[in-house]
């Protein structure tokens, strides 16, 4: 009896893994989208919970290089719920991300800057009126490993601080985040076998 249950569990697990792999294989990156000259992807999403189906649609638009330039989420009546726009520099780095409400009003803008190695060094988040909400600054070591991340509020006061630690091979050992008063609020540790 236990062997029969174990066999069914293994089969069920294999089916779940196969479904996950099938889903991953249909997800396309910028290179695949550009090679196939895809301009727009429309997706229908049906979320069934408690016997009730919630239907919504998404429309993703891409540039010639396969980068996402606009995203819209629509309800079942095809009315826009939220929309987002993305702008890139010549290197393909995301410079700006804008979010809009259902009426097309700007609700959030995120501006990102990079160092000469293409690593993100700061991100500024603004509300719809252009007021700074928060700023994230990122510091790297000489090997371009992320060492620190500092998030400050609109007044420049430290809101969150994250520290990263690596082993001699450059693999992430730990990530620790602290709140504005220095209390540990998140910790993740990795162990590697070489």
mmCIF file with all atom_site columns, N, CA, C and O in Angstrom, residues 12-26:
data_model
loop_
_atom_site.group_PDB
_atom_site.id
_atom_site.type_symbol
_atom_site.label_atom_id
_atom_site.label_alt_id
_atom_site.label_comp_id
_atom_site.label_asym_id
_atom_site.label_entity_id
_atom_site.label_seq_id
_atom_site.pdbx_PDB_ins_code
_atom_site.Cartn_x
_atom_site.Cartn_y
_atom_site.Cartn_z
_atom_site.occupancy
_atom_site.B_iso_or_equiv
_atom_site.pdbx_formal_charge
_atom_site.auth_seq_id
_atom_site.auth_comp_id
_atom_site.auth_asym_id
_atom_site.auth_atom_id
_atom_site.pdbx_PDB_model_num
ATOM 1  N N  . UNK A 1 12 ? 2.949  12.226 -9.521  1.00 0.00 ? 12 UNK A N  1
ATOM 2  C CA . UNK A 1 12 ? 2.384  13.574 -9.374  1.00 0.00 ? 12 UNK A CA 1
ATOM 3  C C  . UNK A 1 12 ? 3.498  14.619 -9.366  1.00 0.00 ? 12 UNK A C  1
ATOM 4  O O  . UNK A 1 12 ? 3.379  15.669 -9.996  1.00 0.00 ? 12 UNK A O  1
ATOM 5  N N  . UNK A 1 13 ? 4.576  14.322 -8.656  1.00 0.00 ? 13 UNK A N  1
ATOM 6  C CA . UNK A 1 13 ? 5.704  15.248 -8.606  1.00 0.00 ? 13 UNK A CA 1
ATOM 7  C C  . UNK A 1 13 ? 6.325  15.430 -9.990  1.00 0.00 ? 13 UNK A C  1
ATOM 8  O O  . UNK A 1 13 ? 6.629  16.543 -10.405 1.00 0.00 ? 13 UNK A O  1
ATOM 9  N N  . UNK A 1 14 ? 6.480  14.342 -10.734 1.00 0.00 ? 14 UNK A N  1
ATOM 10 C CA . UNK A 1 14 ? 7.026  14.427 -12.089 1.00 0.00 ? 14 UNK A CA 1
ATOM 11 C C  . UNK A 1 14 ? 6.118  15.263 -12.998 1.00 0.00 ? 14 UNK A C  1
ATOM 12 O O  . UNK A 1 14 ? 6.596  16.033 -13.823 1.00 0.00 ? 14 UNK A O  1
ATOM 13 N N  . UNK A 1 15 ? 4.809  15.126 -12.834 1.00 0.00 ? 15 UNK A N  1
ATOM 14 C CA . UNK A 1 15 ? 3.877  15.921 -13.637 1.00 0.00 ? 15 UNK A CA 1
ATOM 15 C C  . UNK A 1 15 ? 4.000  17.406 -13.307 1.00 0.00 ? 15 UNK A C  1
ATOM 16 O O  . UNK A 1 15 ? 3.977  18.252 -14.199 1.00 0.00 ? 15 UNK A O  1
ATOM 17 N N  . UNK A 1 16 ? 4.138  17.729 -12.036 1.00 0.00 ? 16 UNK A N  1
ATOM 18 C CA . UNK A 1 16 ? 4.301  19.128 -11.635 1.00 0.00 ? 16 UNK A CA 1
ATOM 19 C C  . UNK A 1 16 ? 5.597  19.690 -12.209 1.00 0.00 ? 16 UNK A C  1
ATOM 20 O O  . UNK A 1 16 ? 5.623  20.790 -12.761 1.00 0.00 ? 16 UNK A O  1
ATOM 21 N N  . UNK A 1 17 ? 6.681  18.937 -12.103 1.00 0.00 ? 17 UNK A N  1
ATOM 22 C CA . UNK A 1 17 ? 7.963  19.384 -12.654 1.00 0.00 ? 17 UNK A CA 1
ATOM 23 C C  . UNK A 1 17 ? 7.858  19.575 -14.159 1.00 0.00 ? 17 UNK A C  1
ATOM 24 O O  . UNK A 1 17 ? 8.333  20.567 -14.708 1.00 0.00 ? 17 UNK A O  1
ATOM 25 N N  . UNK A 1 18 ? 7.200  18.643 -14.853 1.00 0.00 ? 18 UNK A N  1
ATOM 26 C CA . UNK A 1 18 ? 7.042  18.757 -16.309 1.00 0.00 ? 18 UNK A CA 1
ATOM 27 C C  . UNK A 1 18 ? 6.245  20.002 -16.671 1.00 0.00 ? 18 UNK A C  1
ATOM 28 O O  . UNK A 1 18 ? 6.580  20.712 -17.627 1.00 0.00 ? 18 UNK A O  1
ATOM 29 N N  . UNK A 1 19 ? 5.188  20.286 -15.899 1.00 0.00 ? 19 UNK A N  1
ATOM 30 C CA . UNK A 1 19 ? 4.392  21.487 -16.166 1.00 0.00 ? 19 UNK A CA 1
ATOM 31 C C  . UNK A 1 19 ? 5.224  22.747 -15.957 1.00 0.00 ? 19 UNK A C  1
ATOM 32 O O  . UNK A 1 19 ? 5.138  23.691 -16.726 1.00 0.00 ? 19 UNK A O  1
ATOM 33 N N  . UNK A 1 20 ? 6.031  22.757 -14.892 1.00 0.00 ? 20 UNK A N  1
ATOM 34 C CA . UNK A 1 20 ? 6.889  23.923 -14.632 1.00 0.00 ? 20 UNK A CA 1
ATOM 35 C C  . UNK A 1 20 ? 7.894  24.116 -15.755 1.00 0.00 ? 20 UNK A C  1
ATOM 36 O O  . UNK A 1 20 ? 8.115  25.233 -16.208 1.00 0.00 ? 20 UNK A O  1
ATOM 37 N N  . UNK A 1 21 ? 8.503  23.032 -16.193 1.00 0.00 ? 21 UNK A N  1
ATOM 38 C CA . UNK A 1 21 ? 9.479  23.132 -17.288 1.00 0.00 ? 21 UNK A CA 1
ATOM 39 C C  . UNK A 1 21 ? 8.808  23.597 -18.573 1.00 0.00 ? 21 UNK A C  1
ATOM 40 O O  . UNK A 1 21 ? 9.377  24.382 -19.330 1.00 0.00 ? 21 UNK A O  1
ATOM 41 N N  . UNK A 1 22 ? 7.597  23.117 -18.839 1.00 0.00 ? 22 UNK A N  1
ATOM 42 C CA . UNK A 1 22 ? 6.870  23.549 -20.037 1.00 0.00 ? 22 UNK A CA 1
ATOM 43 C C  . UNK A 1 22 ? 6.571  25.037 -19.958 1.00 0.00 ? 22 UNK A C  1
ATOM 44 O O  . UNK A 1 22 ? 6.706  25.766 -20.936 1.00 0.00 ? 22 UNK A O  1
ATOM 45 N N  . UNK A 1 23 ? 6.192  25.524 -18.785 1.00 0.00 ? 23 UNK A N  1
ATOM 46 C CA . UNK A 1 23 ? 5.900  26.952 -18.628 1.00 0.00 ? 23 UNK A CA 1
ATOM 47 C C  . UNK A 1 23 ? 7.158  27.776 -18.832 1.00 0.00 ? 23 UNK A C  1
ATOM 48 O O  . UNK A 1 23 ? 7.149  28.797 -19.502 1.00 0.00 ? 23 UNK A O  1
ATOM 49 N N  . UNK A 1 24 ? 8.278  27.336 -18.251 1.00 0.00 ? 24 UNK A N  1
ATOM 50 C CA . UNK A 1 24 ? 9.536  28.067 -18.408 1.00 0.00 ? 24 UNK A CA 1
ATOM 51 C C  . UNK A 1 24 ? 9.950  28.117 -19.869 1.00 0.00 ? 24 UNK A C  1
ATOM 52 O O  . UNK A 1 24 ? 10.427 29.130 -20.358 1.00 0.00 ? 24 UNK A O  1
ATOM 53 N N  . UNK A 1 25 ? 9.727  27.027 -20.613 1.00 0.00 ? 25 UNK A N  1
ATOM 54 C CA . UNK A 1 25 ? 10.158 26.998 -22.008 1.00 0.00 ? 25 UNK A CA 1
ATOM 55 C C  . UNK A 1 25 ? 9.365  27.953 -22.883 1.00 0.00 ? 25 UNK A C  1
ATOM 56 O O  . UNK A 1 25 ? 9.832  28.357 -23.935 1.00 0.00 ? 25 UNK A O  1
ATOM 57 N N  . UNK A 1 26 ? 8.130  28.331 -22.464 1.00 0.00 ? 26 UNK A N  1
ATOM 58 C CA . UNK A 1 26 ? 7.371  29.255 -23.292 1.00 0.00 ? 26 UNK A CA 1
ATOM 59 C C  . UNK A 1 26 ? 7.659  30.712 -22.949 1.00 0.00 ? 26 UNK A C  1
ATOM 60 O O  . UNK A 1 26 ? 7.286  31.596 -23.695 1.00 0.00 ? 26 UNK A O  1
#
